[in-house]
Amino acid sequence: MPSVSSGKNFISPVSQFPRISRFRTHYTAVRGAINSNNPPVNPFAKRESHPVQAIWTYKILTVISWLLSAIVSIYYTFGKPQDGKHHRDTIWGHNSLNPTPFALNPLIASLYWLALFIFQIGYLGHLFSQNDSYVQAAAGVGSHFIVNNLLNFAFVMLFVRAHFVWSEIILIINFFNLSSLYFRHNTNPRFIHIPATSGPLAWTFVALYWNGAIAVGAHNLPARIVANIFIWGILVYGGFFLVAYKDYTIGFALSILAASLGVGQFLTKAFALQWIFAFVVMGVLFLSTLVIAVPGIFGKEISFRRDTEGAVVPADQERAPLLDDA
């Protein structure tokens, strides 16, 4: 009886069928080529260009997510949720019902968001532009911008229903999302940087204080003393971007929000230090921002470059995000 354990005499069953063998070889080669040419896609990775299919995906998702964010923000500025009787109010209704040391002035904060939405319409326009350089630059931040819109939508829906702890968690997630955008992605001209990065990031940072104070019920004297210390974090945060990145847009944004905080605190509790500190923060940020923004103050260190052919000028990361004019 012949031995079946002999390696020399063993013949693979597959090798006896040439067609199957050739098919297996061809399938393995094709699968390897597909895997090598199409590695796993990270939508948040930095890219110099995007394929047409990705551009259209960004266009569709950006419009849908922006409409969700804008519509619910505008609606709940004036209207209350109708899906419950208790603890439901408008955005600024909750702001009035919770006079914390970080309560904002509704008018100034609403104007800030109105301006931001207008800037974001401009961003959408560049995403649909005929200029490929503008389209590629806008698509470069598309994933983070879409996530920001969805998280802002979730924040508003939770906030107006008094789920302040959950809305704070959403703000924290968005803060990391926008910070990642700021530090990891390419430098962008102002028409992209303001609506997609610095404007939302400044708001999210201040909103962490605003919503967080409501979540913990910061109404007593010890809470106000702690708030008197924490408010200087706005100045430190804005000063970091002014010194390290010479980013005057985030300085202006934080100074506007500090003004909203100052007016809100003055109208909430005039005999307190919080509104005084808020206006000091606003003044220092605003003046420091002017020093960075006004051309020529620091000679050649600060310059505003324009590409003669109308294309986006490439630069080094978000290190100097506002050096390129659009």
GROMACS .gro file of C-alpha atoms in nm:
model
  326
    1MET     CA    1   0.000   0.000   0.000
    2PRO     CA    2   0.163   0.334  -0.107
    3SER     CA    3   0.243   0.584   0.165
    4VAL     CA    4   0.053   0.914   0.154
    5SER     CA    5   0.300   1.087   0.384
    6SER     CA    6   0.575   1.112   0.126
    7GLY     CA    7   0.624   1.478   0.030
    8LYS     CA    8   0.798   1.395  -0.298
    9ASN     CA    9   0.511   1.198  -0.444
   10PHE     CA   10   0.228   1.423  -0.318
   11ILE     CA   11   0.047   1.622  -0.590
   12SER     CA   12  -0.183   1.910  -0.497
   13PRO     CA   13  -0.541   1.848  -0.618
   14VAL     CA   14  -0.563   2.209  -0.735
   15SER     CA   15  -0.258   2.173  -0.958
   16GLN     CA   16  -0.436   1.898  -1.147
   17PHE     CA   17  -0.686   2.156  -1.274
   18PRO     CA   18  -0.493   2.427  -1.464
   19ARG     CA   19  -0.795   2.659  -1.496
   20ILE     CA   20  -0.851   2.668  -1.119
   21SER     CA   21  -0.482   2.726  -1.060
   22ARG     CA   22  -0.467   3.014  -1.310
   23PHE     CA   23  -0.783   3.169  -1.163
   24ARG     CA   24  -0.640   3.155  -0.812
   25THR     CA   25  -0.317   3.318  -0.927
   26HIS     CA   26  -0.504   3.591  -1.115
   27TYR     CA   27  -0.739   3.657  -0.820
   28THR     CA   28  -0.447   3.689  -0.578
   29ALA     CA   29  -0.268   3.933  -0.808
   30VAL     CA   30  -0.577   4.149  -0.860
   31ARG     CA   31  -0.658   4.159  -0.489
   32GLY     CA   32  -0.301   4.262  -0.409
   33ALA     CA   33  -0.313   4.539  -0.669
   34ILE     CA   34  -0.642   4.671  -0.532
   35ASN     CA   35  -0.513   4.674  -0.176
   36SER     CA   36  -0.191   4.850  -0.275
   37ASN     CA   37  -0.362   5.116  -0.486
   38ASN     CA   38  -0.652   5.179  -0.249
   39PRO     CA   39  -0.526   5.195   0.109
   40PRO     CA   40  -0.776   5.264   0.388
   41VAL     CA   41  -0.901   5.621   0.357
   42ASN     CA   42  -0.880   5.856   0.655
   43PRO     CA   43  -1.120   6.146   0.584
   44PHE     CA   44  -0.935   6.365   0.836
   45ALA     CA   45  -0.588   6.315   0.686
   46LYS     CA   46  -0.405   6.604   0.525
   47ARG     CA   47  -0.415   6.591   0.144
   48GLU     CA   48  -0.297   6.822  -0.129
   49SER     CA   49  -0.579   6.717  -0.364
   50HIS     CA   50  -0.903   6.521  -0.357
   51PRO     CA   51  -1.065   6.303  -0.626
   52VAL     CA   52  -1.385   6.417  -0.794
   53GLN     CA   53  -1.600   6.163  -0.607
   54ALA     CA   54  -1.468   6.286  -0.273
   55ILE     CA   55  -1.532   6.648  -0.371
   56TRP     CA   56  -1.896   6.573  -0.450
   57THR     CA   57  -1.932   6.383  -0.124
   58TYR     CA   58  -1.797   6.683   0.064
   59LYS     CA   59  -2.031   6.917  -0.123
   60ILE     CA   60  -2.343   6.714  -0.042
   61LEU     CA   61  -2.259   6.641   0.322
   62THR     CA   62  -2.138   6.995   0.387
   63VAL     CA   63  -2.460   7.152   0.261
   64ILE     CA   64  -2.681   6.907   0.453
   65SER     CA   65  -2.486   6.937   0.779
   66TRP     CA   66  -2.465   7.316   0.755
   67LEU     CA   67  -2.840   7.346   0.698
   68LEU     CA   68  -2.904   7.127   1.002
   69SER     CA   69  -2.678   7.342   1.217
   70ALA     CA   70  -2.805   7.677   1.091
   71ILE     CA   71  -3.176   7.591   1.092
   72VAL     CA   72  -3.188   7.451   1.446
   73SER     CA   73  -2.971   7.735   1.578
   74ILE     CA   74  -3.195   8.002   1.427
   75TYR     CA   75  -3.519   7.823   1.516
   76TYR     CA   76  -3.431   7.765   1.881
   77THR     CA   77  -3.309   8.120   1.919
   78PHE     CA   78  -3.676   8.219   1.903
   79GLY     CA   79  -3.874   7.896   1.955
   80LYS     CA   80  -3.899   7.634   2.228
   81PRO     CA   81  -3.897   7.256   2.181
   82GLN     CA   82  -4.248   7.111   2.167
   83ASP     CA   83  -4.159   6.756   2.273
   84GLY     CA   84  -4.201   6.806   2.647
   85LYS     CA   85  -4.344   7.035   2.913
   86HIS     CA   86  -4.062   7.073   3.162
   87HIS     CA   87  -3.716   7.230   3.130
   88ARG     CA   88  -3.772   7.323   2.765
   89ASP     CA   89  -3.677   7.671   2.652
   90THR     CA   90  -3.506   7.873   2.382
   91ILE     CA   91  -3.128   7.904   2.374
   92TRP     CA   92  -3.133   8.245   2.537
   93GLY     CA   93  -3.424   8.148   2.758
   94HIS     CA   94  -3.195   7.901   2.934
   95ASN     CA   95  -2.927   8.170   2.943
   96SER     CA   96  -3.168   8.398   3.134
   97LEU     CA   97  -3.297   8.120   3.360
   98ASN     CA   98  -2.940   8.035   3.459
   99PRO     CA   99  -2.764   8.363   3.552
  100THR     CA  100  -2.423   8.204   3.603
  101PRO     CA  101  -2.090   8.394   3.606
  102PHE     CA  102  -2.057   8.304   3.238
  103ALA     CA  103  -2.403   8.408   3.117
  104LEU     CA  104  -2.373   8.586   2.781
  105ASN     CA  105  -2.549   8.881   2.625
  106PRO     CA  106  -2.796   8.732   2.373
  107LEU     CA  107  -2.773   9.017   2.121
  108ILE     CA  108  -2.394   9.020   2.086
  109ALA     CA  109  -2.368   8.640   2.083
  110SER     CA  110  -2.648   8.612   1.825
  111LEU     CA  111  -2.478   8.870   1.602
  112TYR     CA  112  -2.157   8.671   1.634
  113TRP     CA  113  -2.334   8.359   1.510
  114LEU     CA  114  -2.512   8.549   1.234
  115ALA     CA  115  -2.177   8.677   1.107
  116LEU     CA  116  -2.029   8.328   1.134
  117PHE     CA  117  -2.313   8.176   0.931
  118ILE     CA  118  -2.262   8.442   0.664
  119PHE     CA  119  -1.891   8.360   0.650
  120GLN     CA  120  -1.982   7.992   0.622
  121ILE     CA  121  -2.204   8.066   0.323
  122GLY     CA  122  -1.893   8.213   0.164
  123TYR     CA  123  -1.706   7.894   0.248
  124LEU     CA  124  -1.978   7.691   0.076
  125GLY     CA  125  -1.945   7.918  -0.226
  126HIS     CA  126  -1.575   7.841  -0.253
  127LEU     CA  127  -1.644   7.469  -0.221
  128PHE     CA  128  -1.864   7.501  -0.532
  129SER     CA  129  -1.623   7.740  -0.707
  130GLN     CA  130  -1.490   7.691  -1.059
  131ASN     CA  131  -1.141   7.761  -0.925
  132ASP     CA  132  -0.991   7.422  -0.846
  133SER     CA  133  -0.746   7.570  -0.596
  134TYR     CA  134  -1.032   7.711  -0.390
  135VAL     CA  135  -1.224   7.384  -0.413
  136GLN     CA  136  -0.927   7.176  -0.298
  137ALA     CA  137  -0.853   7.414  -0.011
  138ALA     CA  138  -1.216   7.409   0.104
  139ALA     CA  139  -1.236   7.030   0.075
  140GLY     CA  140  -0.921   7.000   0.286
  141VAL     CA  141  -1.117   7.100   0.597
  142GLY     CA  142  -1.444   6.944   0.481
  143SER     CA  143  -1.448   6.645   0.717
  144HIS     CA  144  -1.385   6.856   1.027
  145PHE     CA  145  -1.636   7.118   0.913
  146ILE     CA  146  -1.906   6.853   0.863
  147VAL     CA  147  -1.836   6.706   1.208
  148ASN     CA  148  -1.849   7.055   1.358
  149ASN     CA  149  -2.190   7.117   1.203
  150LEU     CA  150  -2.330   6.786   1.325
  151LEU     CA  151  -2.194   6.840   1.675
  152ASN     CA  152  -2.332   7.193   1.687
  153PHE     CA  153  -2.670   7.053   1.581
  154ALA     CA  154  -2.650   6.797   1.862
  155PHE     CA  155  -2.541   7.061   2.113
  156VAL     CA  156  -2.837   7.288   2.039
  157MET     CA  157  -3.086   7.001   2.050
  158LEU     CA  158  -2.954   6.894   2.391
  159PHE     CA  159  -2.910   7.244   2.533
  160VAL     CA  160  -3.264   7.365   2.469
  161ARG     CA  161  -3.392   7.047   2.637
  162ALA     CA  162  -3.179   7.118   2.946
  163HIS     CA  163  -2.946   6.820   2.898
  164PHE     CA  164  -2.652   7.035   2.999
  165VAL     CA  165  -2.412   6.757   3.097
  166TRP     CA  166  -2.456   6.584   2.761
  167SER     CA  167  -2.428   6.914   2.575
  168GLU     CA  168  -2.100   6.978   2.760
  169ILE     CA  169  -1.970   6.642   2.642
  170ILE     CA  170  -2.062   6.737   2.284
  171LEU     CA  171  -1.872   7.065   2.324
  172ILE     CA  172  -1.564   6.883   2.451
  173ILE     CA  173  -1.571   6.648   2.152
  174ASN     CA  174  -1.607   6.939   1.912
  175PHE     CA  175  -1.327   7.128   2.086
  176PHE     CA  176  -1.092   6.838   2.012
  177ASN     CA  177  -1.227   6.816   1.656
  178LEU     CA  178  -1.161   7.184   1.585
  179SER     CA  179  -0.828   7.185   1.767
  180SER     CA  180  -0.718   6.893   1.551
  181LEU     CA  181  -0.821   7.090   1.243
  182TYR     CA  182  -0.625   7.392   1.361
  183PHE     CA  183  -0.301   7.215   1.444
  184ARG     CA  184  -0.286   6.930   1.192
  185HIS     CA  185  -0.412   7.063   0.860
  186ASN     CA  186  -0.276   7.293   0.594
  187THR     CA  187  -0.271   7.668   0.617
  188ASN     CA  188  -0.585   7.815   0.467
  189PRO     CA  189  -0.676   8.162   0.343
  190ARG     CA  190  -0.915   8.371   0.549
  191PHE     CA  191  -1.226   8.272   0.354
  192ILE     CA  192  -1.176   7.917   0.484
  193HIS     CA  193  -0.996   7.973   0.813
  194ILE     CA  194  -1.255   8.207   0.969
  195PRO     CA  195  -1.578   8.012   0.898
  196ALA     CA  196  -1.436   7.662   0.938
  197THR     CA  197  -1.169   7.697   1.204
  198SER     CA  198  -1.113   8.010   1.412
  199GLY     CA  199  -1.476   8.125   1.439
  200PRO     CA  200  -1.621   7.791   1.555
  201LEU     CA  201  -1.317   7.719   1.774
  202ALA     CA  202  -1.343   8.051   1.960
  203TRP     CA  203  -1.715   7.995   2.021
  204THR     CA  204  -1.664   7.637   2.138
  205PHE     CA  205  -1.400   7.743   2.390
  206VAL     CA  206  -1.624   8.012   2.542
  207ALA     CA  207  -1.928   7.782   2.526
  208LEU     CA  208  -1.741   7.528   2.738
  209TYR     CA  209  -1.744   7.789   3.018
  210TRP     CA  210  -2.098   7.905   2.945
  211ASN     CA  211  -2.263   7.563   2.929
  212GLY     CA  212  -2.035   7.415   3.195
  213ALA     CA  213  -2.137   7.678   3.449
  214ILE     CA  214  -2.502   7.597   3.383
  215ALA     CA  215  -2.436   7.223   3.410
  216VAL     CA  216  -2.277   7.253   3.757
  217GLY     CA  217  -2.524   7.514   3.880
  218ALA     CA  218  -2.268   7.789   3.940
  219HIS     CA  219  -2.490   8.042   4.118
  220ASN     CA  220  -2.336   8.083   4.464
  221LEU     CA  221  -2.045   8.293   4.589
  222PRO     CA  222  -1.776   8.019   4.579
  223ALA     CA  223  -1.870   7.946   4.218
  224ARG     CA  224  -1.834   8.315   4.131
  225ILE     CA  225  -1.491   8.327   4.293
  226VAL     CA  226  -1.381   8.029   4.085
  227ALA     CA  227  -1.529   8.196   3.775
  228ASN     CA  228  -1.326   8.511   3.851
  229ILE     CA  229  -1.017   8.296   3.804
  230PHE     CA  230  -1.133   8.086   3.510
  231ILE     CA  231  -1.229   8.389   3.302
  232TRP     CA  232  -0.861   8.470   3.253
  233GLY     CA  233  -0.832   8.145   3.062
  234ILE     CA  234  -0.998   8.323   2.768
  235LEU     CA  235  -0.713   8.577   2.764
  236VAL     CA  236  -0.447   8.307   2.795
  237TYR     CA  237  -0.607   8.099   2.519
  238GLY     CA  238  -0.638   8.391   2.280
  239GLY     CA  239  -0.290   8.516   2.368
  240PHE     CA  240  -0.144   8.178   2.280
  241PHE     CA  241  -0.274   8.197   1.923
  242LEU     CA  242  -0.171   8.560   1.888
  243VAL     CA  243   0.186   8.495   2.003
  244ALA     CA  244   0.246   8.148   1.861
  245TYR     CA  245   0.051   8.174   1.533
  246LYS     CA  246  -0.013   8.547   1.489
  247ASP     CA  247  -0.375   8.454   1.424
  248TYR     CA  248  -0.567   8.778   1.458
  249THR     CA  249  -0.902   8.625   1.360
  250ILE     CA  250  -0.928   8.413   1.672
  251GLY     CA  251  -0.821   8.718   1.873
  252PHE     CA  252  -1.105   8.924   1.728
  253ALA     CA  253  -1.352   8.639   1.777
  254LEU     CA  254  -1.261   8.592   2.143
  255SER     CA  255  -1.270   8.967   2.208
  256ILE     CA  256  -1.627   8.982   2.069
  257LEU     CA  257  -1.733   8.689   2.285
  258ALA     CA  258  -1.562   8.847   2.588
  259ALA     CA  259  -1.766   9.161   2.519
  260SER     CA  260  -2.080   8.947   2.514
  261LEU     CA  261  -1.975   8.800   2.847
  262GLY     CA  262  -1.901   9.144   2.994
  263VAL     CA  263  -2.236   9.293   2.893
  264GLY     CA  264  -2.419   8.980   3.006
  265GLN     CA  265  -2.252   8.989   3.347
  266PHE     CA  266  -2.312   9.362   3.393
  267LEU     CA  267  -2.683   9.316   3.325
  268THR     CA  268  -2.693   9.004   3.544
  269LYS     CA  269  -2.496   9.118   3.849
  270ALA     CA  270  -2.360   9.472   3.832
  271PHE     CA  271  -2.203   9.462   4.178
  272ALA     CA  272  -1.947   9.195   4.095
  273LEU     CA  273  -1.600   9.161   3.948
  274GLN     CA  274  -1.684   8.926   3.661
  275TRP     CA  275  -1.803   9.190   3.416
  276ILE     CA  276  -1.499   9.406   3.493
  277PHE     CA  277  -1.265   9.115   3.428
  278ALA     CA  278  -1.454   9.033   3.107
  279PHE     CA  279  -1.405   9.384   2.970
  280VAL     CA  280  -1.037   9.378   3.067
  281VAL     CA  281  -0.998   9.050   2.878
  282MET     CA  282  -1.183   9.199   2.582
  283GLY     CA  283  -0.969   9.513   2.579
  284VAL     CA  284  -0.636   9.333   2.606
  285LEU     CA  285  -0.731   9.082   2.337
  286PHE     CA  286  -0.864   9.350   2.104
  287LEU     CA  287  -0.557   9.573   2.135
  288SER     CA  288  -0.321   9.278   2.103
  289THR     CA  289  -0.510   9.163   1.796
  290LEU     CA  290  -0.475   9.505   1.637
  291VAL     CA  291  -0.101   9.489   1.693
  292ILE     CA  292  -0.090   9.160   1.505
  293ALA     CA  293  -0.342   9.253   1.237
  294VAL     CA  294  -0.226   9.598   1.132
  295PRO     CA  295   0.026   9.554   0.848
  296GLY     CA  296   0.376   9.682   0.895
  297ILE     CA  297   0.384   9.709   1.275
  298PHE     CA  298   0.638   9.428   1.301
  299GLY     CA  299   0.806   9.497   0.969
  300LYS     CA  300   0.864   9.194   0.752
  301GLU     CA  301   0.762   8.945   1.018
  302ILE     CA  302   0.397   9.004   0.937
  303SER     CA  303   0.310   9.016   0.568
  304PHE     CA  304   0.003   8.967   0.357
  305ARG     CA  305   0.086   8.774   0.042
  306ARG     CA  306  -0.124   8.757  -0.270
  307ASP     CA  307  -0.084   8.498  -0.539
  308THR     CA  308  -0.064   8.681  -0.871
  309GLU     CA  309  -0.259   8.412  -1.053
  310GLY     CA  310  -0.544   8.396  -0.804
  311ALA     CA  311  -0.457   8.055  -0.663
  312VAL     CA  312  -0.431   7.967  -0.298
  313VAL     CA  313  -0.074   8.020  -0.184
  314PRO     CA  314   0.062   7.709  -0.011
  315ALA     CA  315   0.215   7.764   0.330
  316ASP     CA  316   0.335   7.573   0.631
  317GLN     CA  317   0.054   7.404   0.824
  318GLU     CA  318  -0.167   7.629   1.041
  319ARG     CA  319   0.145   7.805   1.165
  320ALA     CA  320   0.045   8.135   1.006
  321PRO     CA  321  -0.313   8.080   0.894
  322LEU     CA  322  -0.395   8.434   0.789
  323LEU     CA  323  -0.097   8.530   0.576
  324ASP     CA  324  -0.272   8.454   0.248
  325ASP     CA  325  -0.529   8.684   0.100
  326ALA     CA  326  -0.818   8.543  -0.096
   0.00000   0.00000   0.00000
